[in-house]
mmCIF file of C-alpha atoms and ligand atoms in Angstrom:
data_model
loop_
_atom_site.group_PDB
_atom_site.id
_atom_site.type_symbol
_atom_site.label_atom_id
_atom_site.label_comp_id
_atom_site.label_asym_id
_atom_site.label_seq_id
_atom_site.Cartn_x
_atom_site.Cartn_y
_atom_site.Cartn_z
ATOM 1 C CA MET A 226 -0.078 0.359 0.626
ATOM 2 C CA ASN A 227 1.063 3.255 -1.152
ATOM 3 C CA ARG A 228 1.543 5.901 2.364
ATOM 4 C CA VAL A 229 2.025 9.816 1.509
ATOM 5 C CA GLN A 230 5.022 11.193 2.524
ATOM 6 C CA VAL A 231 3.974 14.010 5.054
ATOM 7 C CA ALA A 232 6.213 16.583 5.598
ATOM 8 C CA PRO A 233 6.791 16.553 9.513
ATOM 9 C CA PRO A 234 5.704 20.440 10.672
ATOM 10 C CA ARG A 235 7.295 23.404 10.756
ATOM 11 C CA ARG A 236 7.714 25.367 13.465
ATOM 12 C CA SER A 237 6.997 28.936 12.810
ATOM 13 C CA GLY A 238 8.205 32.210 13.650
ATOM 14 C CA PHE A 239 5.156 33.717 12.649
ATOM 15 C CA ARG A 240 3.037 35.522 15.790
ATOM 16 C CA PRO A 241 0.266 34.661 14.285
ATOM 17 C CA PRO A 242 -2.942 37.427 13.910
ATOM 18 C CA THR A 243 -3.523 38.010 17.499
ATOM 19 C CA LEU A 244 -5.441 40.749 19.019
ATOM 20 C CA GLN A 245 -4.523 42.434 22.156
ATOM 21 C CA THR A 246 -6.491 43.741 25.221
ATOM 22 C CA LEU A 247 -4.052 46.805 26.297
ATOM 23 C CA SER A 248 -6.014 46.333 30.251
ATOM 24 C CA GLU A 249 -4.564 49.875 30.914
ATOM 25 C CA ALA A 250 -6.469 52.111 28.590
ATOM 26 C CA VAL A 251 -9.201 50.088 29.976
ATOM 27 C CA ALA A 252 -9.418 51.573 33.158
ATOM 28 C CA ALA A 253 -8.032 55.415 31.399
ATOM 29 C CA ASN A 254 -10.914 55.406 30.185
ATOM 30 C CA VAL A 255 -12.693 53.884 33.193
ATOM 31 C CA ALA A 256 -10.900 56.901 35.175
ATOM 32 C CA GLU A 257 -12.495 59.929 32.229
ATOM 33 C CA ILE A 258 -16.327 58.582 32.869
ATOM 34 C CA LYS A 259 -15.675 58.444 37.128
ATOM 35 C CA ALA A 260 -14.432 61.965 36.156
ATOM 36 C CA ARG A 261 -17.232 62.269 34.878
ATOM 37 C CA THR A 262 -19.933 60.576 37.135
ATOM 38 C CA ARG A 263 -21.074 60.517 40.614
ATOM 39 C CA SER A 264 -22.870 57.633 39.746
ATOM 40 C CA THR A 265 -22.079 54.488 40.028
ATOM 41 C CA ILE A 266 -20.493 52.713 36.987
ATOM 42 C CA MET A 267 -21.661 49.379 35.252
ATOM 43 C CA ALA A 268 -18.906 47.888 32.700
ATOM 44 C CA VAL A 269 -21.005 46.510 30.774
ATOM 45 C CA VAL A 270 -18.968 43.341 28.394
ATOM 46 C CA LYS A 271 -21.204 41.040 25.896
ATOM 47 C CA ALA A 272 -20.293 40.571 22.690
ATOM 48 C CA ASP A 273 -17.207 39.935 25.020
ATOM 49 C CA GLY A 274 -16.547 43.020 26.224
ATOM 50 C CA TYR A 275 -17.517 44.680 22.599
ATOM 51 C CA GLY A 276 -14.309 41.658 20.974
ATOM 52 C CA HIS A 277 -12.076 42.466 22.852
ATOM 53 C CA GLY A 278 -12.357 39.819 26.163
ATOM 54 C CA ALA A 279 -15.218 39.727 28.494
ATOM 55 C CA VAL A 280 -13.478 38.480 31.548
ATOM 56 C CA THR A 281 -10.331 40.991 30.460
ATOM 57 C CA VAL A 282 -12.055 44.221 30.269
ATOM 58 C CA ALA A 283 -14.640 43.148 33.145
ATOM 59 C CA LYS A 284 -11.044 42.990 35.232
ATOM 60 C CA ALA A 285 -10.243 46.073 33.782
ATOM 61 C CA ALA A 286 -12.701 48.190 34.559
ATOM 62 C CA VAL A 287 -13.591 46.679 38.550
ATOM 63 C CA ALA A 288 -9.613 47.255 38.553
ATOM 64 C CA ALA A 289 -10.021 50.502 38.269
ATOM 65 C CA GLY A 290 -13.561 51.004 40.354
ATOM 66 C CA ALA A 291 -16.351 49.553 38.670
ATOM 67 C CA GLY A 292 -18.776 48.281 41.125
ATOM 68 C CA TRP A 293 -21.271 46.849 38.930
ATOM 69 C CA LEU A 294 -20.956 44.288 35.272
ATOM 70 C CA GLY A 295 -23.289 44.363 33.009
ATOM 71 C CA THR A 296 -23.652 40.872 29.999
ATOM 72 C CA THR A 297 -26.582 39.723 28.972
ATOM 73 C CA SER A 298 -27.535 36.262 29.496
ATOM 74 C CA VAL A 299 -27.468 34.551 32.858
ATOM 75 C CA ALA A 300 -25.068 32.208 31.079
ATOM 76 C CA GLU A 301 -22.435 35.607 30.109
ATOM 77 C CA ALA A 302 -22.645 36.588 33.389
ATOM 78 C CA SER A 303 -20.924 32.602 35.093
ATOM 79 C CA ALA A 304 -17.767 33.249 32.867
ATOM 80 C CA LEU A 305 -17.741 35.819 34.373
ATOM 81 C CA ARG A 306 -18.590 34.929 38.661
ATOM 82 C CA ALA A 307 -15.651 31.293 37.510
ATOM 83 C CA ALA A 308 -13.217 34.491 36.755
ATOM 84 C CA GLY A 309 -13.352 35.087 40.394
ATOM 85 C CA LEU A 310 -15.506 39.075 39.517
ATOM 86 C CA ALA A 311 -17.515 38.783 42.582
ATOM 87 C CA VAL A 312 -19.283 42.344 42.200
ATOM 88 C CA PRO A 313 -22.600 41.879 41.828
ATOM 89 C CA ILE A 314 -23.556 41.333 38.034
ATOM 90 C CA LEU A 315 -27.114 42.263 35.800
ATOM 91 C CA THR A 316 -28.134 40.634 32.634
ATOM 92 C CA TRP A 317 -30.390 42.090 29.979
ATOM 93 C CA LEU A 318 -32.218 40.868 26.656
ATOM 94 C CA HIS A 319 -31.912 36.714 27.314
ATOM 95 C CA PRO A 320 -31.063 34.741 24.483
ATOM 96 C CA CYS A 321 -32.869 31.153 25.748
ATOM 97 C CA GLY A 322 -34.636 32.677 28.201
ATOM 98 C CA ILE A 323 -34.051 33.313 32.498
ATOM 99 C CA ASP A 324 -33.001 29.697 34.504
ATOM 100 C CA ALA A 325 -33.721 30.807 37.239
ATOM 101 C CA GLU A 326 -32.255 29.287 39.366
ATOM 102 C CA ALA A 327 -29.235 29.783 37.713
ATOM 103 C CA ALA A 328 -29.581 33.174 37.949
ATOM 104 C CA ALA A 329 -30.305 32.072 42.303
ATOM 105 C CA ALA A 330 -27.209 29.959 42.408
ATOM 106 C CA THR A 331 -24.665 32.972 41.255
ATOM 107 C CA ARG A 332 -25.945 36.008 42.670
ATOM 108 C CA VAL A 333 -27.086 37.214 39.158
ATOM 109 C CA ASP A 334 -29.516 39.489 38.592
ATOM 110 C CA VAL A 335 -32.197 39.540 36.079
ATOM 111 C CA ALA A 336 -33.856 42.601 33.683
ATOM 112 C CA VAL A 337 -37.269 41.923 32.892
ATOM 113 C CA GLY A 338 -39.879 43.714 30.832
ATOM 114 C CA SER A 339 -42.831 42.264 30.649
ATOM 115 C CA VAL A 340 -45.948 41.083 32.886
ATOM 116 C CA ASP A 341 -45.054 37.512 30.429
ATOM 117 C CA GLU A 342 -41.462 37.023 31.230
ATOM 118 C CA LEU A 343 -42.260 37.617 35.092
ATOM 119 C CA GLY A 344 -44.743 35.615 34.839
ATOM 120 C CA VAL A 345 -42.653 32.471 33.514
ATOM 121 C CA LEU A 346 -39.864 33.349 35.998
ATOM 122 C CA LEU A 347 -42.274 33.850 39.464
ATOM 123 C CA ALA A 348 -43.251 30.564 38.349
ATOM 124 C CA GLN A 349 -39.643 29.075 37.636
ATOM 125 C CA ALA A 350 -38.949 30.708 41.195
ATOM 126 C CA ALA A 351 -41.395 28.942 42.721
ATOM 127 C CA SER A 352 -40.216 26.062 41.204
ATOM 128 C CA THR A 353 -36.096 25.624 41.322
ATOM 129 C CA ALA A 354 -35.020 28.648 43.264
ATOM 130 C CA ALA A 355 -33.077 28.237 46.951
ATOM 131 C CA SER A 356 -33.158 32.539 47.592
ATOM 132 C CA ALA A 357 -35.225 35.781 45.818
ATOM 133 C CA VAL A 358 -34.121 36.383 42.709
ATOM 134 C CA ARG A 359 -32.735 39.320 42.679
ATOM 135 C CA VAL A 360 -34.480 41.847 39.321
ATOM 136 C CA HIS A 361 -34.356 44.910 38.300
ATOM 137 C CA LEU A 362 -37.743 46.343 36.726
ATOM 138 C CA HIS A 363 -36.948 47.240 32.157
ATOM 139 C CA MET A 364 -39.274 50.226 31.433
ATOM 140 C CA ASP A 365 -39.297 51.198 28.151
ATOM 141 C CA THR A 366 -38.380 54.260 28.140
ATOM 142 C CA GLY A 367 -39.048 55.280 24.392
ATOM 143 C CA MET A 368 -37.073 52.948 23.008
ATOM 144 C CA SER A 369 -39.549 49.903 21.703
ATOM 145 C CA ARG A 370 -36.758 47.133 21.271
ATOM 146 C CA GLY A 371 -37.667 45.302 25.224
ATOM 147 C CA GLY A 372 -38.688 47.111 27.928
ATOM 148 C CA CYS A 373 -42.174 47.075 29.187
ATOM 149 C CA PRO A 374 -44.056 49.459 27.695
ATOM 150 C CA ARG A 375 -45.926 52.728 29.921
ATOM 151 C CA GLY A 376 -49.314 51.260 29.873
ATOM 152 C CA GLN A 377 -48.373 47.704 31.646
ATOM 153 C CA TRP A 378 -45.838 49.554 33.932
ATOM 154 C CA ASP A 379 -48.781 49.171 36.821
ATOM 155 C CA GLU A 380 -49.576 45.216 35.443
ATOM 156 C CA LEU A 381 -46.015 44.357 35.959
ATOM 157 C CA THR A 382 -45.064 46.616 39.356
ATOM 158 C CA ALA A 383 -48.211 44.709 41.319
ATOM 159 C CA LEU A 384 -47.439 41.276 39.763
ATOM 160 C CA ALA A 385 -43.501 42.515 40.508
ATOM 161 C CA ARG A 386 -44.737 42.614 44.120
ATOM 162 C CA ARG A 387 -46.997 39.815 44.594
ATOM 163 C CA GLY A 388 -44.238 38.721 44.281
ATOM 164 C CA GLN A 389 -41.990 39.452 46.387
ATOM 165 C CA GLN A 390 -44.141 39.443 49.101
ATOM 166 C CA ALA A 391 -44.030 36.024 48.574
ATOM 167 C CA ARG A 392 -39.919 36.848 48.708
ATOM 168 C CA ARG A 393 -39.626 34.370 44.683
ATOM 169 C CA ILE A 394 -38.066 37.960 43.276
ATOM 170 C CA ARG A 395 -36.614 41.042 45.085
ATOM 171 C CA VAL A 396 -36.578 44.097 43.801
ATOM 172 C CA VAL A 397 -33.605 46.670 43.921
ATOM 173 C CA GLY A 398 -33.018 47.829 40.526
ATOM 174 C CA VAL A 399 -35.481 49.597 37.663
ATOM 175 C CA MET A 400 -33.765 50.109 33.957
ATOM 176 C CA GLY A 401 -34.962 52.141 30.935
ATOM 177 C CA HIS A 402 -32.308 52.855 27.978
ATOM 178 C CA LEU A 403 -31.688 55.352 25.583
ATOM 179 C CA PRO A 404 -33.049 55.717 21.740
ATOM 180 C CA LEU A 405 -30.390 58.448 21.589
ATOM 181 C CA ALA A 406 -27.078 56.423 21.610
ATOM 182 C CA ASP A 407 -24.574 58.618 19.517
ATOM 183 C CA ARG A 408 -25.025 62.528 20.246
ATOM 184 C CA ALA A 409 -24.801 64.587 22.679
ATOM 185 C CA ASP A 410 -28.749 65.885 22.689
ATOM 186 C CA PRO A 411 -29.618 66.817 26.554
ATOM 187 C CA ALA A 412 -33.297 68.338 24.436
ATOM 188 C CA ALA A 413 -33.485 64.907 22.569
ATOM 189 C CA ASN A 414 -33.115 63.364 26.072
ATOM 190 C CA ALA A 415 -35.466 65.240 28.047
ATOM 191 C CA PRO A 416 -38.256 62.907 26.924
ATOM 192 C CA ALA A 417 -36.460 59.378 28.663
ATOM 193 C CA VAL A 418 -35.010 60.806 31.497
ATOM 194 C CA ALA A 419 -38.563 61.691 32.425
ATOM 195 C CA GLY A 420 -39.533 57.909 32.169
ATOM 196 C CA MET A 421 -36.937 57.882 34.425
ATOM 197 C CA ARG A 422 -38.753 59.285 37.294
ATOM 198 C CA GLU A 423 -41.547 58.599 36.203
ATOM 199 C CA ALA A 424 -40.912 54.813 35.830
ATOM 200 C CA TRP A 425 -38.665 55.136 39.535
ATOM 201 C CA GLN A 426 -42.272 56.094 41.408
ATOM 202 C CA ALA A 427 -44.001 53.798 40.038
ATOM 203 C CA VAL A 428 -41.691 50.959 41.471
ATOM 204 C CA ARG A 429 -41.983 52.869 44.777
ATOM 205 C CA ALA A 430 -45.392 53.890 44.635
ATOM 206 C CA ALA A 431 -46.097 49.496 43.994
ATOM 207 C CA GLY A 432 -44.246 49.829 47.719
ATOM 208 C CA LEU A 433 -41.193 47.907 45.974
ATOM 209 C CA GLY A 434 -39.213 50.212 48.012
ATOM 210 C CA SER A 435 -36.216 52.989 46.406
ATOM 211 C CA PRO A 436 -34.184 50.356 43.547
ATOM 212 C CA LEU A 437 -31.265 51.493 42.082
ATOM 213 C CA ALA A 438 -31.917 53.615 39.386
ATOM 214 C CA HIS A 439 -30.412 53.383 35.608
ATOM 215 C CA LEU A 440 -30.634 54.617 32.069
ATOM 216 C CA ALA A 441 -27.627 56.527 30.921
ATOM 217 C CA ALA A 442 -24.998 54.593 27.902
ATOM 218 C CA THR A 443 -21.282 55.390 26.638
ATOM 219 C CA SER A 444 -23.044 58.645 25.123
ATOM 220 C CA GLY A 445 -25.417 59.217 27.596
ATOM 221 C CA THR A 446 -23.267 59.728 30.965
ATOM 222 C CA LEU A 447 -20.577 61.715 29.021
ATOM 223 C CA THR A 448 -23.124 64.146 27.807
ATOM 224 C CA ASP A 449 -25.718 64.897 29.610
ATOM 225 C CA ARG A 450 -25.986 64.043 33.558
ATOM 226 C CA ALA A 451 -29.800 64.561 33.818
ATOM 227 C CA THR A 452 -29.477 60.632 32.686
ATOM 228 C CA HIS A 453 -26.939 59.184 35.209
ATOM 229 C CA PHE A 454 -29.676 57.865 38.116
ATOM 230 C CA GLY A 455 -27.654 56.179 40.424
ATOM 231 C CA MET A 456 -25.531 53.578 38.214
ATOM 232 C CA VAL A 457 -24.277 54.672 34.309
ATOM 233 C CA ARG A 458 -24.045 51.386 31.785
ATOM 234 C CA VAL A 459 -20.811 51.971 30.271
ATOM 235 C CA GLY A 460 -19.913 49.323 27.592
ATOM 236 C CA ALA A 461 -17.976 51.584 24.405
ATOM 237 C CA GLY A 462 -16.219 53.087 26.447
ATOM 238 C CA LEU A 463 -14.574 50.971 28.245
ATOM 239 C CA VAL A 464 -12.776 50.014 24.974
ATOM 240 C CA GLY A 465 -12.678 53.483 23.526
ATOM 241 C CA ILE A 466 -15.729 54.471 21.398
ATOM 242 C CA ASP A 467 -17.614 57.490 22.254
ATOM 243 C CA PRO A 468 -20.210 57.808 20.278
ATOM 244 C CA SER A 469 -21.295 60.591 20.709
ATOM 245 C CA GLU A 470 -17.468 61.899 19.680
ATOM 246 C CA THR A 471 -17.149 64.513 22.197
ATOM 247 C CA VAL A 472 -14.674 62.194 24.867
ATOM 248 C CA GLU A 473 -10.653 61.780 23.374
ATOM 249 C CA LEU A 474 -10.648 57.890 24.523
ATOM 250 C CA HIS A 475 -8.231 55.204 24.723
ATOM 251 C CA GLY A 476 -8.483 52.802 22.101
ATOM 252 C CA ALA A 477 -8.725 49.607 24.074
ATOM 253 C CA SER A 478 -6.644 47.217 21.733
ATOM 254 C CA ARG A 479 -4.388 46.041 18.791
ATOM 255 C CA LEU A 480 -5.168 43.924 15.967
ATOM 256 C CA THR A 481 -1.593 42.510 14.549
ATOM 257 C CA ALA A 482 -0.735 39.496 11.223
ATOM 258 C CA PRO A 483 2.296 38.881 10.013
ATOM 259 C CA ILE A 484 3.035 39.224 6.424
ATOM 260 C CA VAL A 485 3.230 35.406 4.945
ATOM 261 C CA HIS A 486 3.898 35.862 1.299
ATOM 262 C CA THR A 487 5.827 39.031 -0.587
ATOM 263 C CA ALA A 488 6.183 39.160 -4.207
ATOM 264 C CA ALA A 489 7.516 41.761 -6.786
ATOM 265 C CA VAL A 490 5.360 42.791 -10.076
ATOM 266 C CA PRO A 491 5.573 44.837 -12.848
ATOM 267 C CA ALA A 492 3.459 48.168 -13.506
ATOM 268 C CA GLY A 493 -0.159 46.486 -15.284
ATOM 269 C CA THR A 494 -0.724 43.262 -12.787
ATOM 270 C CA PRO A 495 -3.981 42.460 -11.592
ATOM 271 C CA VAL A 496 -4.865 41.803 -8.231
ATOM 272 C CA GLY A 497 -6.746 39.502 -5.562
ATOM 273 C CA TYR A 498 -10.061 38.212 -7.193
ATOM 274 C CA ALA A 499 -11.384 40.137 -10.875
ATOM 275 C CA GLY A 500 -8.172 41.812 -10.664
ATOM 276 C CA ALA A 501 -10.062 44.429 -8.984
ATOM 277 C CA TYR A 502 -7.412 46.332 -9.123
ATOM 278 C CA VAL A 503 -3.929 46.703 -11.613
ATOM 279 C CA THR A 504 -0.976 47.931 -9.835
ATOM 280 C CA ASP A 505 0.250 51.743 -11.551
ATOM 281 C CA ARG A 506 3.373 50.744 -11.388
ATOM 282 C CA ALA A 507 5.730 47.835 -9.903
ATOM 283 C CA THR A 508 5.765 47.813 -7.005
ATOM 284 C CA HIS A 509 5.943 44.636 -4.175
ATOM 285 C CA LEU A 510 3.542 42.883 -2.479
ATOM 286 C CA SER A 511 2.154 41.169 0.277
ATOM 287 C CA VAL A 512 -0.267 39.290 1.821
ATOM 288 C CA LEU A 513 -1.741 39.060 5.649
ATOM 289 C CA PRO A 514 -3.465 36.189 6.152
ATOM 290 C CA VAL A 515 -6.119 38.088 7.311
ATOM 291 C CA GLY A 516 -9.417 38.389 6.045
ATOM 292 C CA TYR A 517 -14.111 38.946 5.519
ATOM 293 C CA ALA A 518 -13.982 35.661 7.574
ATOM 294 C CA ASP A 519 -11.358 37.371 10.648
ATOM 295 C CA GLY A 520 -13.888 40.346 10.618
ATOM 296 C CA ILE A 521 -12.014 42.642 7.926
ATOM 297 C CA PRO A 522 -14.898 44.679 6.235
ATOM 298 C CA ARG A 523 -15.060 43.235 2.710
ATOM 299 C CA GLU A 524 -16.518 46.551 1.217
ATOM 300 C CA CYS A 525 -13.402 49.044 2.428
ATOM 301 C CA SER A 526 -12.749 52.614 0.618
ATOM 302 C CA ARG A 527 -10.034 52.875 -1.550
ATOM 303 C CA GLN A 528 -7.688 54.737 1.843
ATOM 304 C CA ALA A 529 -7.468 51.612 2.987
ATOM 305 C CA GLY A 530 -3.953 50.627 4.982
ATOM 306 C CA VAL A 531 -1.893 49.080 7.448
ATOM 307 C CA GLU A 532 0.939 49.950 9.670
ATOM 308 C CA ILE A 533 4.140 48.312 9.188
ATOM 309 C CA ARG A 534 7.447 50.001 10.295
ATOM 310 C CA GLY A 535 5.927 52.698 11.134
ATOM 311 C CA ARG A 536 3.909 53.623 7.375
ATOM 312 C CA ARG A 537 0.998 52.824 6.266
ATOM 313 C CA PHE A 538 0.399 51.871 3.509
ATOM 314 C CA PRO A 539 -2.515 50.385 0.892
ATOM 315 C CA VAL A 540 -5.025 47.121 1.178
ATOM 316 C CA VAL A 541 -4.773 46.840 -2.635
ATOM 317 C CA GLY A 542 -8.008 44.339 -4.267
ATOM 318 C CA ARG A 543 -10.999 42.889 -2.757
ATOM 319 C CA VAL A 544 -10.611 41.612 0.648
ATOM 320 C CA SER A 545 -10.871 37.371 1.103
ATOM 321 C CA MET A 546 -11.958 35.301 3.107
ATOM 322 C CA ASP A 547 -8.420 34.549 3.978
ATOM 323 C CA GLN A 548 -6.693 36.874 2.637
ATOM 324 C CA ILE A 549 -5.361 40.621 1.909
ATOM 325 C CA VAL A 550 -2.964 42.318 -0.065
ATOM 326 C CA ILE A 551 -0.699 45.285 0.815
ATOM 327 C CA ASP A 552 1.414 47.556 -2.448
ATOM 328 C CA THR A 553 4.569 48.715 0.183
ATOM 329 C CA GLY A 554 5.520 50.246 -3.337
ATOM 330 C CA ALA A 555 9.281 50.343 -3.394
ATOM 331 C CA GLU A 556 9.680 48.613 0.205
ATOM 332 C CA SER A 557 10.322 44.349 0.284
ATOM 333 C CA PHE A 558 9.045 43.609 3.856
ATOM 334 C CA PRO A 559 10.648 39.432 4.502
ATOM 335 C CA ALA A 560 7.378 37.114 5.395
ATOM 336 C CA GLY A 561 7.288 37.112 8.894
ATOM 337 C CA THR A 562 7.110 40.981 9.262
ATOM 338 C CA SER A 563 4.991 42.520 11.632
ATOM 339 C CA ALA A 564 2.054 44.499 9.861
ATOM 340 C CA THR A 565 -1.328 46.867 13.138
ATOM 341 C CA VAL A 566 -4.714 46.523 11.198
ATOM 342 C CA PHE A 567 -5.528 48.883 14.151
ATOM 343 C CA GLY A 568 -3.937 49.290 17.375
ATOM 344 C CA PRO A 569 -4.363 52.964 19.825
ATOM 345 C CA GLY A 570 -2.642 55.050 16.867
ATOM 346 C CA GLY A 571 -0.798 57.936 17.107
ATOM 347 C CA GLY A 572 2.536 57.589 14.285
ATOM 348 C CA ALA A 573 1.077 55.604 10.799
ATOM 349 C CA THR A 574 -0.702 53.236 12.817
ATOM 350 C CA PRO A 575 -4.195 53.037 11.274
ATOM 351 C CA THR A 576 -7.549 53.584 14.289
ATOM 352 C CA ILE A 577 -10.605 51.114 14.461
ATOM 353 C CA HIS A 578 -12.426 54.876 13.948
ATOM 354 C CA ASP A 579 -10.343 54.486 10.704
ATOM 355 C CA TRP A 580 -11.394 51.049 9.363
ATOM 356 C CA ALA A 581 -14.810 52.464 10.190
ATOM 357 C CA ARG A 582 -14.722 55.696 8.521
ATOM 358 C CA TRP A 583 -13.575 53.695 5.417
ATOM 359 C CA ALA A 584 -16.223 50.077 5.970
ATOM 360 C CA GLY A 585 -18.796 52.966 6.170
ATOM 361 C CA THR A 586 -19.919 51.165 10.062
ATOM 362 C CA ILE A 587 -19.658 52.641 13.720
ATOM 363 C CA PRO A 588 -16.614 50.994 15.253
ATOM 364 C CA HIS A 589 -18.926 48.933 17.512
ATOM 365 C CA THR A 590 -19.053 45.968 14.400
ATOM 366 C CA ILE A 591 -15.727 46.318 13.655
ATOM 367 C CA VAL A 592 -14.359 45.165 17.187
ATOM 368 C CA THR A 593 -17.404 42.677 17.895
ATOM 369 C CA GLY A 594 -16.798 40.962 14.478
ATOM 370 C CA LEU A 595 -13.451 39.658 14.493
ATOM 371 C CA GLY A 596 -13.486 36.117 13.470
ATOM 372 C CA PRO A 597 -12.580 32.915 15.918
ATOM 373 C CA ARG A 598 -9.683 32.886 14.050
ATOM 374 C CA VAL A 599 -7.436 35.827 15.978
ATOM 375 C CA LYS A 600 -5.735 34.662 19.113
ATOM 376 C CA ARG A 601 -6.505 36.833 22.128
ATOM 377 C CA SER A 602 -3.722 38.214 23.603
ATOM 378 C CA VAL A 603 -3.192 40.826 26.921
ATOM 379 C CA ALA A 604 -1.240 43.173 27.441
HETATM 380 C C1 PLP B 845 -25.256 47.462 25.557
HETATM 381 C C2 PLP B 845 -25.925 48.961 26.373
HETATM 382 C C3 PLP B 845 -25.701 49.047 27.345
HETATM 383 C C4 PLP B 845 -24.398 49.952 26.877
HETATM 384 O O1 PLP B 845 -24.378 50.890 25.587
HETATM 385 P P1 PLP B 845 -22.827 51.719 24.989
HETATM 386 O O2 PLP B 845 -23.540 52.738 24.048
HETATM 387 O O3 PLP B 845 -21.880 50.351 25.181
HETATM 388 O O4 PLP B 845 -21.774 52.059 26.764
HETATM 389 C C5 PLP B 845 -26.183 50.061 27.815
HETATM 390 N N1 PLP B 845 -27.722 49.610 28.581
HETATM 391 C C6 PLP B 845 -28.340 48.833 27.642
HETATM 392 C C7 PLP B 845 -29.253 48.198 28.016
HETATM 393 C C8 PLP B 845 -27.557 47.749 26.477
HETATM 394 O O5 PLP B 845 -27.833 47.307 25.574
#
């Protein structure tokens, strides 16, 4: 029988495509936020900490003074508990419904935004939870994207009171969410702020004490003190994104990739699928092993580029699934040379804001879109 001879794997000297999270930048961003509010700070680390690693960002934020954490599900919160994070954690959205038993067992708070949802939680808590589930009543303050509509607040608070009397839940918070997330405009926030006050009064009037009220995300936190209430929920700001573009925050990650192939080519050489780019001079082309499967936006403008040894070079031709091509002109970089796709900024290094502009999107989608092949590291 013929056996195909396979060469033993060669140990590669290249550092693979890597996203490095900069813990000090997260801490500096928490400091910027602290300087602008007296309210408790919740570090929102959903979507794996906006692509930066939920545990990494959570630990850095808590060490810098965040008092709470926020995620979308009890399962995500349990991973934070398993990593040793002991501060209160609030979960909302609940893509698989609320597991009352797990919430009670891991001391994770759940937001409840409808009478139906609360009814299911109470039934579950009665049969499974060993202790009262900590609940935040989520009121719709103008978003129509989750949260209890104004017309049903009385029914929700009445049911919550019965659940609390039966010791199945304890109402510890009341939350809303601001529809305006990318502009400094206190006047536009005013209806939601008024709605939040009304929601809090309704909860008090139902005999549910004086729970913690929270409304603002990053934009409200940085631009409108009237939205702060007892706590602010900051996600984007932790990783250096200020959607309102009013504060210079610190970029908290660096994406690098090694050059894996370099070639000298003549003028008139088509590059990549469909030859969408043709070289206009004799030049050098280098390949980076990151493509749209790794989160490089397929649609990006001609300005897109990367940093190599302190200079910016353009991405040319179509972005492939696994790779992009860089035109380095007269420079010929050997395989293994590190390129910075984005970083905290300064010099020739593009930022996530640059990539967002080149792709016609927001920086959130750049950092949350990074694929699983990209290695993660922490600085
Ligand atoms: C995502 C989210 C936040 C955080 O928003 P940022 O703008 O990223 O700070 C706050 N609250 C809720 C309900 C969210 O879903």
